[in-house]
CSV table of C-alpha atoms in Angstrom, one decimal:
chain,number,residue,atom,x,y,z
A,675,UNK,CA,2.4,25.3,-9.5
A,676,UNK,CA,-0.1,25.1,-12.1
A,677,UNK,CA,-1.5,21.7,-13.1
A,678,UNK,CA,0.2,22.1,-16.7
A,679,UNK,CA,3.4,22.9,-15.4
A,680,UNK,CA,3.3,19.9,-12.9
A,681,UNK,CA,2.1,17.4,-15.4
A,682,UNK,CA,4.9,18.4,-18.1
A,683,UNK,CA,7.5,16.9,-15.3
A,684,UNK,CA,5.2,14.3,-14.0
A,685,UNK,CA,7.1,11.9,-15.5
A,686,UNK,CA,10.6,13.0,-14.0
A,687,UNK,CA,9.0,13.4,-10.7
A,688,UNK,CA,7.0,9.4,-10.7
A,689,UNK,CA,10.3,7.7,-11.6
A,690,UNK,CA,13.6,10.1,-11.7
A,691,UNK,CA,13.7,10.0,-15.7
A,692,UNK,CA,16.4,12.0,-16.8
A,693,UNK,CA,18.7,12.6,-19.8
A,694,UNK,CA,22.2,11.2,-21.0
A,695,UNK,CA,24.7,12.3,-23.1
A,696,UNK,CA,25.7,9.4,-24.9
A,697,UNK,CA,28.5,12.0,-26.5
A,698,UNK,CA,30.5,12.7,-23.5
A,699,UNK,CA,28.8,10.3,-21.1
A,700,UNK,CA,27.4,13.0,-18.8
A,701,UNK,CA,23.9,12.5,-16.9
A,702,UNK,CA,21.5,15.2,-16.6
A,703,UNK,CA,18.6,15.3,-14.0
A,704,UNK,CA,16.5,17.5,-14.3
A,705,UNK,CA,17.0,16.3,-18.2
A,706,UNK,CA,17.8,18.7,-20.5
A,707,UNK,CA,17.3,18.8,-24.5
A,708,UNK,CA,21.0,19.9,-25.2
A,709,UNK,CA,24.0,18.8,-23.4
A,710,UNK,CA,25.8,21.9,-22.3
A,711,UNK,CA,29.3,20.3,-22.9
A,712,UNK,CA,28.4,19.1,-25.9
A,713,UNK,CA,26.5,21.6,-27.5
A,714,UNK,CA,25.3,20.6,-31.3
A,715,UNK,CA,27.6,17.5,-31.2
A,716,UNK,CA,25.8,16.1,-28.2
A,717,UNK,CA,23.7,13.1,-28.6
A,718,UNK,CA,20.7,13.1,-25.8
A,719,UNK,CA,18.9,10.1,-24.4
A,720,UNK,CA,16.4,9.7,-22.2
A,721,UNK,CA,17.7,7.8,-18.9
A,722,UNK,CA,15.8,6.5,-15.8
A,723,UNK,CA,18.1,6.9,-12.7
A,724,UNK,CA,18.7,3.9,-10.5
A,725,UNK,CA,17.3,6.0,-7.5
A,726,UNK,CA,20.1,5.7,-4.7
A,727,UNK,CA,22.1,8.4,-3.7
A,728,UNK,CA,24.2,10.4,-1.0
A,729,UNK,CA,23.3,13.3,0.7
A,730,UNK,CA,25.9,16.2,-0.3
A,731,UNK,CA,24.4,18.9,1.9
A,732,UNK,CA,21.3,19.6,3.5
A,733,UNK,CA,19.0,22.5,5.7
A,734,UNK,CA,16.4,22.1,8.4
A,735,UNK,CA,13.5,24.4,7.3
A,736,UNK,CA,11.9,26.0,10.3
A,737,UNK,CA,9.8,28.5,8.6
A,738,UNK,CA,8.2,26.5,5.6
A,739,UNK,CA,6.4,27.9,2.8
A,740,UNK,CA,2.6,27.9,2.5
A,741,UNK,CA,1.3,24.6,2.2
A,742,UNK,CA,4.1,23.1,4.1
A,743,UNK,CA,3.8,24.8,7.7
A,744,UNK,CA,2.8,21.7,9.5
A,745,UNK,CA,5.6,19.5,8.2
A,746,UNK,CA,8.3,21.9,10.2
A,747,UNK,CA,10.8,21.2,11.0
A,748,UNK,CA,11.8,19.2,7.9
A,749,UNK,CA,15.1,18.3,6.1
A,750,UNK,CA,15.7,19.7,2.4
A,751,UNK,CA,18.8,18.3,1.3
A,752,UNK,CA,20.7,17.9,-2.3
A,753,UNK,CA,21.2,14.0,-3.1
A,754,UNK,CA,23.9,13.1,-5.4
A,755,UNK,CA,22.4,10.1,-7.6
A,756,UNK,CA,24.6,7.3,-8.1
A,757,UNK,CA,25.0,8.3,-11.6
A,758,UNK,CA,26.2,11.9,-10.9
A,759,UNK,CA,23.5,14.4,-11.3
A,760,UNK,CA,22.0,16.1,-7.8
A,761,UNK,CA,18.3,16.3,-7.1
A,762,UNK,CA,17.0,18.4,-4.3
A,763,UNK,CA,14.6,16.7,-2.3
A,764,UNK,CA,12.7,16.6,1.0
A,765,UNK,CA,14.6,14.0,3.3
A,766,UNK,CA,12.0,12.5,5.3
A,767,UNK,CA,13.7,11.5,8.4
A,768,UNK,CA,14.0,13.2,11.8
A,769,UNK,CA,16.2,16.4,11.5
A,770,UNK,CA,18.8,14.9,14.3
A,771,UNK,CA,19.2,11.8,12.1
A,772,UNK,CA,20.3,13.7,9.0
A,773,UNK,CA,24.1,14.1,8.2
A,774,UNK,CA,26.4,14.8,5.0
A,775,UNK,CA,27.2,11.9,3.5
A,776,UNK,CA,24.5,10.0,4.6
A,777,UNK,CA,23.1,7.1,1.8
A,778,UNK,CA,19.6,7.5,0.8
A,779,UNK,CA,16.9,5.7,-1.2
A,780,UNK,CA,13.8,7.3,-3.3
A,781,UNK,CA,10.4,6.8,-2.0
A,782,UNK,CA,7.1,8.0,-3.5
A,783,UNK,CA,5.0,10.8,-1.5
A,784,UNK,CA,3.1,13.5,-2.0
A,785,UNK,CA,5.1,16.5,-3.0
A,786,UNK,CA,2.3,19.2,-2.1
A,787,UNK,CA,-1.4,20.0,-3.4
A,788,UNK,CA,-3.5,22.9,-4.8
A,789,UNK,CA,-5.1,23.3,-1.5
A,790,UNK,CA,-8.5,21.4,-0.7
A,791,UNK,CA,-9.8,21.7,-4.3
A,792,UNK,CA,-6.9,21.2,-6.2
A,793,UNK,CA,-4.8,18.7,-7.6
A,794,UNK,CA,-2.4,16.5,-5.6
A,795,UNK,CA,1.0,16.4,-6.7
A,796,UNK,CA,3.1,13.1,-6.2
A,797,UNK,CA,6.7,12.4,-7.2
A,798,UNK,CA,10.1,11.1,-5.4
A,799,UNK,CA,11.4,11.9,-2.0
A,800,UNK,CA,14.1,10.6,-0.3
A,801,UNK,CA,14.7,8.5,3.2
A,802,UNK,CA,17.4,6.8,4.7
A,803,UNK,CA,18.7,3.5,2.9
B,605,UNK,CA,-6.1,-22.6,-18.3
B,606,UNK,CA,-4.6,-22.1,-14.6
B,607,UNK,CA,-4.5,-18.4,-12.9
B,608,UNK,CA,-2.3,-17.4,-10.1
B,609,UNK,CA,0.0,-14.9,-8.2
B,610,UNK,CA,2.7,-14.0,-10.3
B,611,UNK,CA,4.3,-11.2,-7.6
B,612,UNK,CA,3.4,-9.5,-4.6
B,613,UNK,CA,4.6,-6.7,-2.8
B,614,UNK,CA,3.5,-5.2,0.3
B,615,UNK,CA,3.9,-1.6,2.3
B,616,UNK,CA,3.3,-0.4,5.6
B,617,UNK,CA,4.1,3.2,6.8
B,618,UNK,CA,7.0,3.4,9.5
B,619,UNK,CA,4.3,5.1,12.3
B,620,UNK,CA,2.5,3.5,15.1
B,621,UNK,CA,0.1,4.6,17.8
B,622,UNK,CA,-0.1,1.9,20.6
B,623,UNK,CA,-4.4,1.2,21.5
B,624,UNK,CA,-3.2,2.5,25.1
B,625,UNK,CA,-2.2,6.1,24.0
B,626,UNK,CA,-5.9,6.3,22.1
B,627,UNK,CA,-7.8,4.9,25.1
B,628,UNK,CA,-6.0,7.1,27.5
B,629,UNK,CA,-7.6,10.4,25.6
B,630,UNK,CA,-11.2,8.8,25.4
B,631,UNK,CA,-11.2,7.5,28.8
B,632,UNK,CA,-11.5,3.8,27.8
B,633,UNK,CA,-9.6,0.9,29.6
B,634,UNK,CA,-6.9,0.0,27.0
B,635,UNK,CA,-6.4,-3.6,28.6
B,636,UNK,CA,-10.1,-4.4,28.2
B,637,UNK,CA,-9.9,-3.0,24.5
B,638,UNK,CA,-6.3,-4.8,23.9
B,639,UNK,CA,-7.9,-8.2,25.1
B,640,UNK,CA,-11.2,-7.8,23.2
B,641,UNK,CA,-10.1,-6.7,19.8
B,642,UNK,CA,-6.5,-8.5,20.2
B,643,UNK,CA,-5.1,-5.4,18.8
B,644,UNK,CA,-2.0,-3.8,20.4
B,645,UNK,CA,-1.0,-0.9,18.1
B,646,UNK,CA,-1.9,0.0,14.7
B,647,UNK,CA,-0.1,1.9,12.0
B,648,UNK,CA,-0.3,5.3,10.9
B,649,UNK,CA,0.8,7.1,7.5
B,650,UNK,CA,3.3,9.8,7.4
B,651,UNK,CA,1.8,13.2,6.6
B,652,UNK,CA,2.8,13.0,3.4
B,653,UNK,CA,1.5,9.6,2.4
B,654,UNK,CA,-1.9,8.5,1.2
B,655,UNK,CA,-3.3,5.5,-0.4
B,656,UNK,CA,-1.7,6.3,-3.8
B,657,UNK,CA,1.7,6.7,-2.2
B,658,UNK,CA,1.3,3.2,-0.3
B,659,UNK,CA,-0.3,1.6,-3.7
B,660,UNK,CA,2.7,2.9,-5.4
B,661,UNK,CA,5.1,1.5,-2.8
B,662,UNK,CA,3.7,-2.1,-2.9
B,663,UNK,CA,3.0,-2.0,-6.8
B,664,UNK,CA,6.9,-1.2,-7.1
B,665,UNK,CA,7.5,-4.3,-4.9
B,666,UNK,CA,5.6,-6.3,-6.1
B,667,UNK,CA,7.4,-5.6,-9.9
B,668,UNK,CA,10.7,-6.0,-8.1
B,669,UNK,CA,10.0,-9.4,-6.4
B,670,UNK,CA,9.6,-11.6,-9.4
B,671,UNK,CA,11.4,-9.1,-12.2
B,672,UNK,CA,8.5,-8.4,-13.9
B,673,UNK,CA,8.5,-6.2,-17.2
B,674,UNK,CA,5.5,-3.6,-16.2
B,675,UNK,CA,4.8,-2.9,-19.9
B,676,UNK,CA,3.2,-6.9,-19.7
B,677,UNK,CA,0.8,-5.3,-17.4
B,678,UNK,CA,-2.5,-5.2,-18.9
B,679,UNK,CA,-4.7,-3.9,-16.2
B,680,UNK,CA,-4.2,-2.0,-12.9
B,681,UNK,CA,-7.2,-1.8,-10.3
B,682,UNK,CA,-6.9,-0.5,-7.3
B,683,UNK,CA,-9.1,-1.3,-4.3
B,684,UNK,CA,-9.7,1.1,-1.6
B,685,UNK,CA,-12.1,3.3,0.3
B,686,UNK,CA,-9.9,6.0,1.0
B,687,UNK,CA,-9.0,7.1,-2.8
B,688,UNK,CA,-7.4,10.4,-2.6
B,689,UNK,CA,-9.5,12.0,-5.1
B,690,UNK,CA,-13.6,11.5,-5.1
B,691,UNK,CA,-13.1,12.0,-9.2
B,692,UNK,CA,-9.7,10.8,-10.6
B,693,UNK,CA,-8.1,7.4,-10.3
B,694,UNK,CA,-5.5,6.3,-8.1
B,695,UNK,CA,-4.9,3.6,-10.8
B,696,UNK,CA,-3.5,5.7,-13.6
B,697,UNK,CA,-1.0,7.5,-10.9
B,698,UNK,CA,0.1,3.7,-10.2
B,699,UNK,CA,0.2,2.7,-13.5
B,700,UNK,CA,2.5,5.5,-14.5
B,701,UNK,CA,4.7,5.3,-11.4
B,702,UNK,CA,5.2,1.6,-12.3
B,703,UNK,CA,5.4,2.7,-16.0
B,704,UNK,CA,3.0,0.0,-17.3
B,705,UNK,CA,1.3,2.8,-19.4
B,706,UNK,CA,0.1,3.6,-21.9
B,707,UNK,CA,-1.3,0.4,-23.4
B,708,UNK,CA,-3.3,-1.1,-20.6
B,709,UNK,CA,-6.6,-0.7,-18.9
B,710,UNK,CA,-7.1,0.8,-15.3
B,711,UNK,CA,-9.7,1.5,-13.0
B,712,UNK,CA,-10.5,2.0,-9.0
B,713,UNK,CA,-12.6,-0.5,-7.0
B,714,UNK,CA,-14.5,0.0,-3.7
B,715,UNK,CA,-16.2,-2.6,-1.8
B,716,UNK,CA,-15.3,-1.7,1.6
B,717,UNK,CA,-12.4,-4.1,3.1
B,718,UNK,CA,-12.6,-6.3,0.2
B,719,UNK,CA,-11.9,-4.4,-3.0
B,720,UNK,CA,-8.6,-5.7,-3.1
B,721,UNK,CA,-10.1,-9.2,-3.5
B,722,UNK,CA,-12.5,-8.3,-6.2
B,723,UNK,CA,-9.4,-6.7,-8.1
B,724,UNK,CA,-7.7,-10.1,-8.0
B,725,UNK,CA,-10.9,-11.7,-9.1
B,726,UNK,CA,-11.7,-9.3,-12.1
B,727,UNK,CA,-7.7,-10.0,-13.2
B,728,UNK,CA,-7.9,-13.4,-13.0
B,729,UNK,CA,-11.1,-13.3,-15.4
B,730,UNK,CA,-9.0,-10.8,-17.5
B,731,UNK,CA,-5.9,-13.3,-17.6
B,732,UNK,CA,-7.9,-16.3,-18.0
B,733,UNK,CA,-9.6,-15.0,-21.2
B,734,UNK,CA,-6.4,-14.3,-22.6
B,735,UNK,CA,-7.4,-10.1,-22.7
B,736,UNK,CA,-4.1,-9.6,-20.9
B,737,UNK,CA,-1.2,-10.6,-20.0
B,738,UNK,CA,-0.8,-9.9,-16.6
B,739,UNK,CA,-3.1,-7.9,-14.2
B,740,UNK,CA,-2.4,-6.0,-11.2
B,741,UNK,CA,-4.8,-6.0,-8.1
B,742,UNK,CA,-3.9,-3.7,-5.2
B,743,UNK,CA,-5.7,-3.1,-1.9
B,744,UNK,CA,-4.5,-0.2,-0.1
B,745,UNK,CA,-6.1,2.2,2.5
B,746,UNK,CA,-5.6,5.1,5.1
B,747,UNK,CA,-8.7,4.1,7.0
B,748,UNK,CA,-10.6,6.5,8.7
B,749,UNK,CA,-12.1,6.3,12.3
B,750,UNK,CA,-13.9,9.1,13.9
B,751,UNK,CA,-12.2,10.5,17.1
B,752,UNK,CA,-13.5,8.3,20.4
B,753,UNK,CA,-15.4,6.1,17.5
B,754,UNK,CA,-14.5,2.3,18.5
B,755,UNK,CA,-13.0,2.2,14.5
B,756,UNK,CA,-10.5,4.6,16.1
B,757,UNK,CA,-8.8,1.9,18.0
B,758,UNK,CA,-7.8,-0.3,14.6
B,759,UNK,CA,-8.4,1.8,11.5
B,760,UNK,CA,-4.7,1.7,10.0
B,761,UNK,CA,-2.7,2.1,7.0
B,762,UNK,CA,-1.0,-0.2,4.6
B,763,UNK,CA,-1.2,-1.8,1.1
B,764,UNK,CA,-0.7,-5.1,-0.8
B,765,UNK,CA,0.0,-5.4,-4.5
B,766,UNK,CA,-0.7,-8.7,-6.4
B,767,UNK,CA,0.7,-9.5,-9.9
B,768,UNK,CA,-2.3,-12.0,-11.9
B,769,UNK,CA,-0.9,-14.2,-14.8
B,770,UNK,CA,-1.6,-17.2,-16.6
B,771,UNK,CA,1.8,-18.8,-16.9
B,772,UNK,CA,2.0,-21.3,-14.1
B,773,UNK,CA,6.0,-21.5,-14.7
B,774,UNK,CA,6.2,-17.9,-13.6
B,775,UNK,CA,3.5,-18.3,-10.5
B,776,UNK,CA,4.5,-18.1,-6.9
B,777,UNK,CA,1.0,-19.3,-5.9
B,778,UNK,CA,-1.8,-21.1,-8.2
B,779,UNK,CA,-5.3,-19.7,-7.6
B,780,UNK,CA,-7.1,-23.3,-7.5
B,781,UNK,CA,-10.5,-21.8,-7.3
B,782,UNK,CA,-12.5,-18.8,-6.1
B,783,UNK,CA,-16.0,-18.2,-4.6
B,784,UNK,CA,-17.8,-15.5,-3.5
B,785,UNK,CA,-21.0,-14.8,-1.0
B,786,UNK,CA,-22.7,-11.5,-1.5
B,787,UNK,CA,-25.8,-9.7,0.0
B,788,UNK,CA,-27.1,-6.3,0.8
B,789,UNK,CA,-26.4,-5.5,4.3
B,790,UNK,CA,-26.2,-2.4,6.2
B,791,UNK,CA,-23.5,-3.0,8.5
B,792,UNK,CA,-21.0,0.0,7.4
B,793,UNK,CA,-21.0,3.0,5.0
B,794,UNK,CA,-19.8,6.2,4.2
B,795,UNK,CA,-21.7,9.0,2.7
B,796,UNK,CA,-20.0,11.1,-0.1
B,797,UNK,CA,-18.2,13.9,1.3
B,798,UNK,CA,-18.6,12.9,5.0
B,799,UNK,CA,-14.8,12.5,6.5
B,800,UNK,CA,-15.5,9.4,8.8
B,801,UNK,CA,-17.7,6.0,8.1
B,802,UNK,CA,-20.9,4.6,10.3
B,803,UNK,CA,-21.7,1.7,11.4
B,804,UNK,CA,-24.6,-0.4,11.8
B,805,UNK,CA,-24.2,-1.7,15.3
B,806,UNK,CA,-25.7,-5.2,15.5
B,807,UNK,CA,-25.1,-5.8,11.8
B,808,UNK,CA,-21.4,-5.7,12.1
B,809,UNK,CA,-20.8,-9.0,13.6
B,810,UNK,CA,-23.0,-12.4,12.8
B,811,UNK,CA,-25.1,-10.6,9.9
B,812,UNK,CA,-22.1,-9.0,8.3
B,813,UNK,CA,-18.6,-10.5,8.8
B,814,UNK,CA,-19.3,-14.0,10.4
B,815,UNK,CA,-22.3,-14.9,7.9
B,816,UNK,CA,-20.4,-13.8,4.4
B,817,UNK,CA,-16.9,-15.1,5.8
B,818,UNK,CA,-18.7,-18.2,6.5
B,819,UNK,CA,-20.8,-17.9,3.6
B,820,UNK,CA,-18.0,-17.7,0.8
B,821,UNK,CA,-15.3,-20.0,3.1
B,822,UNK,CA,-18.0,-23.0,3.0
B,823,UNK,CA,-19.1,-22.3,-0.5
B,824,UNK,CA,-15.5,-22.5,-1.8
B,825,UNK,CA,-14.8,-26.0,0.5
B,826,UNK,CA,-18.1,-27.6,-0.7
B,827,UNK,CA,-17.4,-26.4,-4.5
B,828,UNK,CA,-13.7,-27.8,-4.5
B,829,UNK,CA,-14.2,-30.8,-1.9
B,830,UNK,CA,-11.8,-29.6,0.4
B,831,UNK,CA,-11.6,-29.2,4.3
B,832,UNK,CA,-9.5,-27.4,6.5
B,833,UNK,CA,-7.4,-30.0,7.3
B,834,UNK,CA,-6.3,-29.8,3.6
B,835,UNK,CA,-4.7,-26.6,3.9
B,836,UNK,CA,-1.6,-25.3,5.9
B,837,UNK,CA,-2.4,-22.1,6.2
B,838,UNK,CA,-5.9,-19.7,6.7
B,839,UNK,CA,-6.3,-16.1,6.2
B,840,UNK,CA,-9.3,-14.3,7.2
B,841,UNK,CA,-10.5,-10.7,7.0
B,842,UNK,CA,-8.8,-9.1,10.0
B,843,UNK,CA,-10.7,-5.9,11.2
B,844,UNK,CA,-9.0,-7.0,14.8
B,845,UNK,CA,-7.8,-10.3,16.0
B,846,UNK,CA,-11.2,-11.5,17.3
B,847,UNK,CA,-13.0,-12.0,14.5
B,848,UNK,CA,-10.8,-13.9,12.2
B,849,UNK,CA,-10.1,-16.2,15.2
B,850,UNK,CA,-13.3,-16.9,15.9
B,851,UNK,CA,-14.4,-17.5,12.5
B,852,UNK,CA,-11.4,-19.8,12.3
B,853,UNK,CA,-12.7,-21.7,14.9
B,854,UNK,CA,-16.4,-22.1,13.5
B,855,UNK,CA,-15.1,-23.4,10.2
B,856,UNK,CA,-12.7,-25.8,11.7
B,857,UNK,CA,-9.3,-24.2,11.1
B,858,UNK,CA,-6.8,-24.3,14.2
B,859,UNK,CA,-4.9,-21.2,15.7
B,860,UNK,CA,-1.6,-22.4,14.2
B,861,UNK,CA,-3.2,-22.3,10.4
B,862,UNK,CA,-4.1,-18.9,11.3
B,863,UNK,CA,-0.7,-17.7,13.1
B,864,UNK,CA,1.4,-16.5,10.1
B,865,UNK,CA,-1.1,-14.4,8.5
B,866,UNK,CA,-2.7,-13.0,11.5
B,867,UNK,CA,-0.9,-9.4,11.7
B,868,UNK,CA,-3.6,-7.5,13.1
B,869,UNK,CA,-2.2,-6.9,16.4
B,870,UNK,CA,0.7,-5.1,15.4
B,871,UNK,CA,-0.5,-3.4,12.4
B,872,UNK,CA,-4.7,-2.7,12.9
B,873,UNK,CA,-7.1,-3.1,10.3
B,874,UNK,CA,-5.7,-2.0,7.0
B,875,UNK,CA,-8.8,-2.3,5.1
B,876,UNK,CA,-8.7,-3.3,1.5
B,877,UNK,CA,-4.8,-4.2,2.5
B,878,UNK,CA,-6.0,-6.2,5.3
B,879,UNK,CA,-6.7,-9.9,4.1
B,880,UNK,CA,-4.0,-9.6,1.4
B,881,UNK,CA,-1.6,-8.6,4.1
B,882,UNK,CA,-2.4,-12.0,5.7
B,883,UNK,CA,-2.0,-13.3,2.4
B,884,UNK,CA,1.5,-11.8,1.7
B,885,UNK,CA,2.4,-12.5,5.4
B,886,UNK,CA,1.8,-16.3,4.4
B,887,UNK,CA,3.6,-16.0,1.4
B,888,UNK,CA,6.5,-15.0,3.1
B,889,UNK,CA,6.9,-17.7,5.1
B,890,UNK,CA,5.4,-20.4,2.9
B,891,UNK,CA,6.9,-23.5,1.6
B,892,UNK,CA,6.6,-24.9,-2.1
B,893,UNK,CA,3.3,-27.2,-2.3
B,894,UNK,CA,1.8,-25.2,1.0
B,895,UNK,CA,-2.3,-24.7,0.4
B,896,UNK,CA,-3.3,-21.3,1.7
B,897,UNK,CA,-7.1,-20.8,2.3
B,898,UNK,CA,-8.0,-17.1,2.6
B,899,UNK,CA,-11.5,-15.2,2.8
B,900,UNK,CA,-11.8,-11.4,2.6
B,901,UNK,CA,-14.7,-9.5,3.9
B,902,UNK,CA,-16.1,-6.3,2.7
B,903,UNK,CA,-18.9,-4.6,4.6
B,904,UNK,CA,-22.1,-3.8,2.6
B,905,UNK,CA,-21.5,-6.6,2.7
B,906,UNK,CA,-19.7,-9.6,0.8
B,907,UNK,CA,-17.0,-12.3,1.0
B,908,UNK,CA,-14.2,-13.6,-1.5
B,909,UNK,CA,-12.9,-17.1,-1.0
B,910,UNK,CA,-9.4,-18.4,-2.3
B,911,UNK,CA,-7.7,-21.6,-2.3
B,912,UNK,CA,-4.1,-21.0,-3.1
B,913,UNK,CA,-1.0,-23.8,-3.9
B,914,UNK,CA,2.4,-22.6,-3.4
B,915,UNK,CA,4.7,-23.1,-6.1
B,916,UNK,CA,8.5,-24.0,-5.9
B,917,UNK,CA,9.0,-20.2,-7.5
B,918,UNK,CA,8.5,-18.7,-3.8
B,919,UNK,CA,11.8,-19.7,-2.8
B,920,UNK,CA,13.5,-17.8,-5.5
B,921,UNK,CA,11.4,-14.7,-5.2
B,922,UNK,CA,10.6,-14.2,-1.3
B,923,UNK,CA,13.6,-12.1,-0.5
B,924,UNK,CA,13.6,-9.7,-3.7
B,925,UNK,CA,11.0,-7.4,-1.9
B,926,UNK,CA,10.4,-6.5,1.8
B,927,UNK,CA,8.7,-9.3,3.7
B,928,UNK,CA,5.8,-8.1,5.9
B,929,UNK,CA,7.5,-9.1,8.8
B,930,UNK,CA,10.4,-6.8,7.7
B,931,UNK,CA,7.8,-3.7,7.2
B,932,UNK,CA,6.6,-4.2,10.8
B,933,UNK,CA,9.8,-4.2,12.5
B,934,UNK,CA,11.6,-1.3,14.1
B,935,UNK,CA,8.3,1.0,13.9
B,936,UNK,CA,8.3,4.7,15.3
B,937,UNK,CA,5.8,5.2,18.0
B,938,UNK,CA,3.4,8.7,17.9
B,939,UNK,CA,1.0,10.2,20.6
B,940,UNK,CA,-2.4,10.8,20.1
B,941,UNK,CA,-1.2,14.5,19.7
B,942,UNK,CA,0.8,13.4,16.7
B,943,UNK,CA,-1.3,11.1,15.5
B,944,UNK,CA,-4.2,13.3,15.2
B,945,UNK,CA,-2.0,16.0,13.2
B,946,UNK,CA,-0.8,13.2,11.1
B,947,UNK,CA,-4.7,12.3,10.0
B,948,UNK,CA,-5.7,15.5,9.5
B,949,UNK,CA,-8.1,15.3,12.8
B,950,UNK,CA,-7.0,19.1,14.1
B,951,UNK,CA,-9.4,21.4,12.9
B,952,UNK,CA,-7.1,24.7,11.6
B,953,UNK,CA,-9.9,27.0,10.4
């Protein structure tokens, strides 16, 4: 990931800041500038999600991508936030402890880094609540 | 104008390694080591945790505990000897993560194990002068000990954040006074780019820890006209259990006075978080009106002594964020091999 690309999304990753359409009361994460339901009638505002959620589904990664090899096996899950949107996140727990419907809460962790010389990328992951 | 702790928050990673597991690898006697150091186990960071993530978790707990509007925080200072970057502040990451940016100042502090309390003193000055409304001082570390070195038995991970303010109605503890004692001592250092610190043998005990802790503690009590019997509890920098126990006895404090804050046997030395963790653990069980004496120590070397008076507010906010006892509970134990992997001690290329 480029330094500029990460920086653009930094506030959303640090604090789960997404958007809310005041017209149809829909919540979006990642944030959307235009409501796909209301189009030009939509009125988008910034929204900080409360954080807690529930695991909708998950997978256990055994053959990891570059930079994550030493964390395998690890859990990658889709978390439904209390306000509705779904958030793909590493679930920090043992693979045998995760289950669908599990209540989870956000934590601040290292998401990755650009090698020994690059930036360290921080953001939100989930742990069992 | 009074100044004090408006809120505080702590963070300790879930993982622990027992002293006996480290001793087994290096052929040392675990019983002698545990008894000598008065440390049974130490915390280990997860693979995706570092000083910045620990500082953020502690800072968020501090903000939550007394329901602080982060926009009121005009300064964030993070003290550590394990900042993730050589150049790029940890404090900007923390400030952004607690949404205190952008109308504020930030900097990183470094003074071995007392960088966090040095940050408290800086915040005391800023809030007393009216330059900022609230200041956040953090002590956090993922401390390093070379494989097989004596430090490896105690070098742990954890952090504490204190929000310093000047409105007494908001404070959980008034800082009655502070006093520092500082000289240039070669007891402990780490050169730029080096993975592990070095320690100057005989300078560690008497000329380092004991001279500076007792110098700061006696200096503060003399300045204030107080004595150990005026305090309900006391906290001294805890690189192990032996040093704070001995310095407490030297100064005239009892075992009972230091008991609530002596968390090192189950935690290890969290370096910049060490004394602040003891203060947090003591506040967790303090009653309104209690007086707490604390002295941090940083190699290099210096001691920062503080006198606190706990207010009625403590009972309102105590349970609004995790207590140190809660953070110490239910640890996940790991063996030396997994510990070496977590701490990046295995050479991969």
